[in-house]
Coordinates of C-alpha atoms in Angstrom, one line a residue:
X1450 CA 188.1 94.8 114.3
X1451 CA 191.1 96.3 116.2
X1452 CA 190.3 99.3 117.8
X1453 CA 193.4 101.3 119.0
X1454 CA 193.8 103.0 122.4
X1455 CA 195.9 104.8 124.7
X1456 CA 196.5 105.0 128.2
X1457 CA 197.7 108.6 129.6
X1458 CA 198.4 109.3 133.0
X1459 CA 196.6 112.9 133.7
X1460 CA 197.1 115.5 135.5
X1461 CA 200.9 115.3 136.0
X1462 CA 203.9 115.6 134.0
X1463 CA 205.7 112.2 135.2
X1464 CA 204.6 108.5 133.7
X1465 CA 203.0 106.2 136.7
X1466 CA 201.9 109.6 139.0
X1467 CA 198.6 111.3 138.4
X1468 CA 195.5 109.6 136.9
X1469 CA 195.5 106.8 134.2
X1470 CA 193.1 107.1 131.5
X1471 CA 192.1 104.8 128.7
X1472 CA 191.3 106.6 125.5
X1473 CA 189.9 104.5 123.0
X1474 CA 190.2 106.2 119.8
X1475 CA 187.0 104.6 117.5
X1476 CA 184.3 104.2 120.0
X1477 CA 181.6 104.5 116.8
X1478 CA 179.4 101.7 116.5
X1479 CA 180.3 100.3 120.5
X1480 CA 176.7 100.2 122.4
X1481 CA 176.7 101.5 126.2
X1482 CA 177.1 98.1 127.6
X1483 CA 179.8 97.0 125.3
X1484 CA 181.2 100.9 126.5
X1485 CA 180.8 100.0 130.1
X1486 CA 181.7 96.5 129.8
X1487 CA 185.5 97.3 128.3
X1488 CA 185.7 100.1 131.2
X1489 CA 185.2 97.5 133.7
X1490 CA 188.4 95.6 131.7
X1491 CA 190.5 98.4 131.7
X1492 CA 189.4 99.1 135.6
X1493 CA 190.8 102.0 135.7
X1494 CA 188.8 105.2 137.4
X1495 CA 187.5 106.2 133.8
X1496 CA 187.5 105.3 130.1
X1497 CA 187.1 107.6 127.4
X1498 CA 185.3 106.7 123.9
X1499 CA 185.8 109.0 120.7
X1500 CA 183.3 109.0 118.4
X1501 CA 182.2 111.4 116.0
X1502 CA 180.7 114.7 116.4
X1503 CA 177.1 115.2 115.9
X1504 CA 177.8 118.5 115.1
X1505 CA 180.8 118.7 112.2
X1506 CA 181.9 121.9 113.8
X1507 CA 183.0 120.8 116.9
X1508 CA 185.8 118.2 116.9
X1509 CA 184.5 114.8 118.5
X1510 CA 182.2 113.0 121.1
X1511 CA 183.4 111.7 124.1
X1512 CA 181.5 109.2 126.2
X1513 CA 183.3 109.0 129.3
X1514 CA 182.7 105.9 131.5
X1515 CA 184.1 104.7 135.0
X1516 CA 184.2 100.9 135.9
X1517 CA 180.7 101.4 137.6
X1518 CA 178.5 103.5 135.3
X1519 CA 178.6 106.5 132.5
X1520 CA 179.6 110.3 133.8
X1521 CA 178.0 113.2 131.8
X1522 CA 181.1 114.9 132.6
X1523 CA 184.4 114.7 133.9
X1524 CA 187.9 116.8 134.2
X1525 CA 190.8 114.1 133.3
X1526 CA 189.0 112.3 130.5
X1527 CA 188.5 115.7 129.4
X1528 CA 192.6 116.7 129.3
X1529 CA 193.4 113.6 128.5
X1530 CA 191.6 112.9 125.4
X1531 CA 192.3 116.7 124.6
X1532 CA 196.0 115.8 124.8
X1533 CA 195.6 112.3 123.3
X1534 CA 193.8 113.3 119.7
X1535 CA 196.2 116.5 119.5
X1536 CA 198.9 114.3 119.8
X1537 CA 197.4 111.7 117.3
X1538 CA 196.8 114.4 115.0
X1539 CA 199.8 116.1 115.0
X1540 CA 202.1 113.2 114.7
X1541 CA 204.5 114.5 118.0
X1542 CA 204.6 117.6 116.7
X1543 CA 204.0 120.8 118.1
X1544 CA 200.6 122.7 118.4
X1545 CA 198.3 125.2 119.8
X1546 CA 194.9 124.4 119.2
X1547 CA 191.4 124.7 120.5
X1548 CA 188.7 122.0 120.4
X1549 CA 185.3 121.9 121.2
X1550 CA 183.9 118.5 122.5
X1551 CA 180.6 117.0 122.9
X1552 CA 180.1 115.5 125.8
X1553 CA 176.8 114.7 127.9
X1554 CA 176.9 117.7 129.7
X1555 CA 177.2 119.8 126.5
X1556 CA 179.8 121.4 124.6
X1557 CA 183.1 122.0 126.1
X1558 CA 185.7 124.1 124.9
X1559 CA 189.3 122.9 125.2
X1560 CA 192.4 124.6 124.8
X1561 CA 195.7 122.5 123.9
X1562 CA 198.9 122.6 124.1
X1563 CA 202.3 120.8 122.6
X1564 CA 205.9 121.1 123.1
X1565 CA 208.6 119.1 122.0
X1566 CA 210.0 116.6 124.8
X1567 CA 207.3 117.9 127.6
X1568 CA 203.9 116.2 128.3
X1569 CA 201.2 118.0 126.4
X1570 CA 198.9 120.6 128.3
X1571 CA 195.2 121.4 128.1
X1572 CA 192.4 123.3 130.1
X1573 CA 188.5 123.9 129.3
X1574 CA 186.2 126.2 130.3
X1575 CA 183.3 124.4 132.9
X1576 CA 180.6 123.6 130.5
X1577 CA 178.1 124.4 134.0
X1578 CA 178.6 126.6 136.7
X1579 CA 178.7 125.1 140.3
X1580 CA 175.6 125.2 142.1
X1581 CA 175.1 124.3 145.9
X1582 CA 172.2 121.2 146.0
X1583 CA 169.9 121.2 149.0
X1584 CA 170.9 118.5 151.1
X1585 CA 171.0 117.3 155.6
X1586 CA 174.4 116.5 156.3
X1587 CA 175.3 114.6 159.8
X1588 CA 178.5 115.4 160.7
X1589 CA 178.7 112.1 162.9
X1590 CA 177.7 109.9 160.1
X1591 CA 180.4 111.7 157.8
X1592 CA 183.0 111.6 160.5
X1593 CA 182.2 107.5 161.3
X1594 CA 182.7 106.9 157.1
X1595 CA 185.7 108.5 157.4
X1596 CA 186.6 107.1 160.6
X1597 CA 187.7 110.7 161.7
X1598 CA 186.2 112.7 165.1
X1599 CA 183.8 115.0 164.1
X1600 CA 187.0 117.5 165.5
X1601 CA 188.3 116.6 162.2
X1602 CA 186.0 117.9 160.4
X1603 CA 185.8 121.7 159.1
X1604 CA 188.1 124.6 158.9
X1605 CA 187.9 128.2 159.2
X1606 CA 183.9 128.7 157.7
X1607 CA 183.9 125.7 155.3
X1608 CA 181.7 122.9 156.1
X1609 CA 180.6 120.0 154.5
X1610 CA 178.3 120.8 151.7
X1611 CA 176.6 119.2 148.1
X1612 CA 177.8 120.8 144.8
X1613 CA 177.6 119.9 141.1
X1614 CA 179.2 121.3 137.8
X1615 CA 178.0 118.2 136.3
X1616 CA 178.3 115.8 138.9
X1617 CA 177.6 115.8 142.4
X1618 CA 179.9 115.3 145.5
X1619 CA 179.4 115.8 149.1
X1620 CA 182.3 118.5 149.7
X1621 CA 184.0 117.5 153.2
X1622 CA 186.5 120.1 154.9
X1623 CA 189.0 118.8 157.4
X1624 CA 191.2 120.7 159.5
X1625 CA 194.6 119.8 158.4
X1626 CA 196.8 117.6 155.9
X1627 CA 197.5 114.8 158.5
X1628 CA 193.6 114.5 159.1
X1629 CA 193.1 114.0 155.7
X1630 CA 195.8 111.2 155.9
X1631 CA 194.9 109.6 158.1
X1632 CA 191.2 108.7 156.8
X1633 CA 190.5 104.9 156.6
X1634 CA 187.2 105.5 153.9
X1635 CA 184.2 103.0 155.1
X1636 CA 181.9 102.8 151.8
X1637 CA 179.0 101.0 153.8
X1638 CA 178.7 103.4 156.4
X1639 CA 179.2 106.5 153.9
X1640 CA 176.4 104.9 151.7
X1641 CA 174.0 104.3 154.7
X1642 CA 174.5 108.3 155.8
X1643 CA 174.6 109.7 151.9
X1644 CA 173.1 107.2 149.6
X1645 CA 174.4 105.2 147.0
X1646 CA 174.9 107.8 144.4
X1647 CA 177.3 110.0 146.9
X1648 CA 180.8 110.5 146.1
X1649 CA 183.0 112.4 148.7
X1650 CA 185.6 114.9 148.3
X1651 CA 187.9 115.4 151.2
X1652 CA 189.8 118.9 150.9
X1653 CA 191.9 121.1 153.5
X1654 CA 193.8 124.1 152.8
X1655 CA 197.1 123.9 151.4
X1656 CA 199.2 120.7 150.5
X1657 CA 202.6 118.4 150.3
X1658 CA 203.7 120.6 147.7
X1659 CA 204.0 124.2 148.4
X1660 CA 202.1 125.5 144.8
X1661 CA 199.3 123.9 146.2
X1662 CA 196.0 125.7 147.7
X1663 CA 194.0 122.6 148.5
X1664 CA 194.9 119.3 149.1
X1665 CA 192.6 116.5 148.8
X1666 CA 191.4 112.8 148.3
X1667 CA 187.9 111.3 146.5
X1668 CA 186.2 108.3 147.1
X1669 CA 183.2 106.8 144.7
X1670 CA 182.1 103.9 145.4
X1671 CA 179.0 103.7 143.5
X1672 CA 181.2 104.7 140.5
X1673 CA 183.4 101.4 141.2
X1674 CA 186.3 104.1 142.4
X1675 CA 187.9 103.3 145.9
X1676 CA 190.2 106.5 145.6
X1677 CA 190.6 108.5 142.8
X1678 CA 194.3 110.4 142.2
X1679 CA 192.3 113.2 140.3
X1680 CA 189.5 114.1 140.1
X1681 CA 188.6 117.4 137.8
X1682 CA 184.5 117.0 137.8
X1683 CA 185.1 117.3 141.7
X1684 CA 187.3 120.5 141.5
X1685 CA 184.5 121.8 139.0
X1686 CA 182.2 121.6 141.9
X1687 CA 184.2 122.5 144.6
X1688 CA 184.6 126.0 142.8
X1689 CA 181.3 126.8 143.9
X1690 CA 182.2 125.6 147.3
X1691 CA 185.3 127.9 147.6
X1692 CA 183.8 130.9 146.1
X1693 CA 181.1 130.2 148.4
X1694 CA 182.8 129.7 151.6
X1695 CA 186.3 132.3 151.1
X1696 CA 184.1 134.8 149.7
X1697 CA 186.6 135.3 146.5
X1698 CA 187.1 139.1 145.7
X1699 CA 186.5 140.2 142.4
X1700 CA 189.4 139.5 139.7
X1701 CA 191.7 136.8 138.3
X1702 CA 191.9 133.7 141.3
X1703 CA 194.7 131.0 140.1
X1704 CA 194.9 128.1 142.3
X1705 CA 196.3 124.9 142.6
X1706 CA 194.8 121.3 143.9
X1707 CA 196.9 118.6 145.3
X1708 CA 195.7 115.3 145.3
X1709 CA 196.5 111.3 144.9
X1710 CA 199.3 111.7 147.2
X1711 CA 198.2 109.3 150.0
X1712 CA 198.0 106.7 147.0
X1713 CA 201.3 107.4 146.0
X1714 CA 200.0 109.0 142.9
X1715 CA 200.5 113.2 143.1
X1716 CA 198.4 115.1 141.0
X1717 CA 197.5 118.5 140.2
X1718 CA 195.1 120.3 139.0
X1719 CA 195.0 123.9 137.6
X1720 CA 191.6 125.9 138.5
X1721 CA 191.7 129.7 137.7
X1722 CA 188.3 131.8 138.8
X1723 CA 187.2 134.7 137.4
X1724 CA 185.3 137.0 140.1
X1725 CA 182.8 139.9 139.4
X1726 CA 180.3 140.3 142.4
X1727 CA 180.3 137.3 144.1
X1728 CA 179.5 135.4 140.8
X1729 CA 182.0 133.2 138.8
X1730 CA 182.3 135.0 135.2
X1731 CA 184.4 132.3 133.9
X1732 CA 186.1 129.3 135.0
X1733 CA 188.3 127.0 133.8
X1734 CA 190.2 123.8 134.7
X1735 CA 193.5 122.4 133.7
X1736 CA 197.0 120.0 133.5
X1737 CA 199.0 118.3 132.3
X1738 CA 199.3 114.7 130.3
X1739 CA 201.6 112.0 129.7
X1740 CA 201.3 109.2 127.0
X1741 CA 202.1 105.5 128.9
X1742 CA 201.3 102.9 126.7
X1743 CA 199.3 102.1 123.5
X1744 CA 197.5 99.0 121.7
X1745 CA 194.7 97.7 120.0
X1746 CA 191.0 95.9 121.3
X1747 CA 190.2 93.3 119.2
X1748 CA 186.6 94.1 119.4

């Protein structure tokens, strides 16, 4: 039976920039390999599935899937598909809503968004709070996956370090914008220092654009993702990792991460922080997201 879909590009506000996502509308009665089998045809860096709520208060499932394996969580499926079934169910119109949605991580609250003739808008609260994992980093073996000098790596106090809101990354620090360019990513020499389940995010301070406090780039290889253009699970984490290493003061912290730029696909990616000694109270993520292109699987 046809099976209709969209694909969104996230994060952004302009068509072909940001993060494409495939948001398949009726994903009840699909089994995970069937899931997992039309993310690998879509190939892009994540697929979402709607299906119904298990609970009627909240207002769907999402299974969330790269080309390589399931997430239990993850930031531009989640605006996306917040975007997408607001649009859907408002017919173009405009709307301020909240939605709660299932996902394997939990419930996660969304807040949405819509205006007349500007891409829709959403942000959710983190369903976990970022927690540092124990973990023996060698900053030789990062460096040589990066093909970087360990110079490259670091700045100020931040050093390379494991966190998870959901899902984990290695969180790599470099010293400046052009060292983050200028990384040629080796996946066989990252896996052989990390292990196959690693994921890196490479951050420095500032960015391209001038709103931006962090710039950086992901690479997933166990996920089947070469270089993601946004990546909102890894800014879930790398709260942790800032309020860790800056030492945030207490109070409202509204920041801004760059990203996809090097792929010729800018992104950006609302996180606001709310401090109260040294512990996050609150945080949420957010963006924008732009409708591309719509059909139907014949599945």
């Amino acid at each position: 039976m046809p099976r209709p879909y969209a694909i969104y590009d996230v994060f952004t506000s302009d068509r072909l920039a940001g993060n494409p996502l495939a948001v398949v509308f009726d994903g009840q009665g699909l089994s995970d390999s069937r899931m997992q089998a039309i993310a690998r045809e879509f190939n892009l860096s994540e697929t979402v599935f709607v299906t119904p709520p298990e609970n009627p208060a909240h207002s769907a499932r999402l299974r969330i899937f790269t080309p390589g394996r399931e997430l239990p969580f993850a930031g531009h499926p989640t605006v996306g598909a917040a975007v997408a079934l607001a649009e859907l169910n408002h017919n173009g119109g405009e709307a301020d809503l909240v939605s709660v949605f299932e996902e394997n991580v939990g419930p996660v609250r969304c807040a949405v968004k819509l205006l007349s003739g500007q891409a829709g808008f959403a942000e959710f609260d983190l369903p976990k709070r970022s927690e540092q994992l124990s973990s023996t980093i060698d900053p030789q073996k990062v460096a040589d996956a990066l093909c970087l000098s360990v110079s490259d790596l670091g700045f100020e106090n931040h050093r390379s370090s494991v966190w998870s809101a959901g899902v984990p990354f290695v969180m790599v620090p470099v010293r400046d914008i052009a060292a983050a360019g200028s990384i040629a990513f080796d996946a066989g020499r990252w896996t052989a220092a990390l292990g196959k389940t690693s994921a890196a995010y490479v951050y420095c301070r500032g960015g391209v654009d001038h709103r931006a406090s962090f710039h950086a780039r992901m690479f997933a290889p166990d996920m089947g993702i070469a270089e993601d253009p946004a990546t909102g699970g890894a800014v879930a984490a790398m709260s942790g990792a800032i309020l860790h290493f800056d030492a945030l003061a207490d109070g409202h912290h509204a920041l801004v991460i760059e990203q996809g730029v090097e792929m010729g696909r800018p992104s950006h990616i609302d996180l606001h922080l709310e401090i109260k000694n040294q512990q996050v109270l609150r945080a949420r993520i957010g963006g924008r997201a732009v409708k591309i292109a719509s059909g139907n699987l014949f599945l």
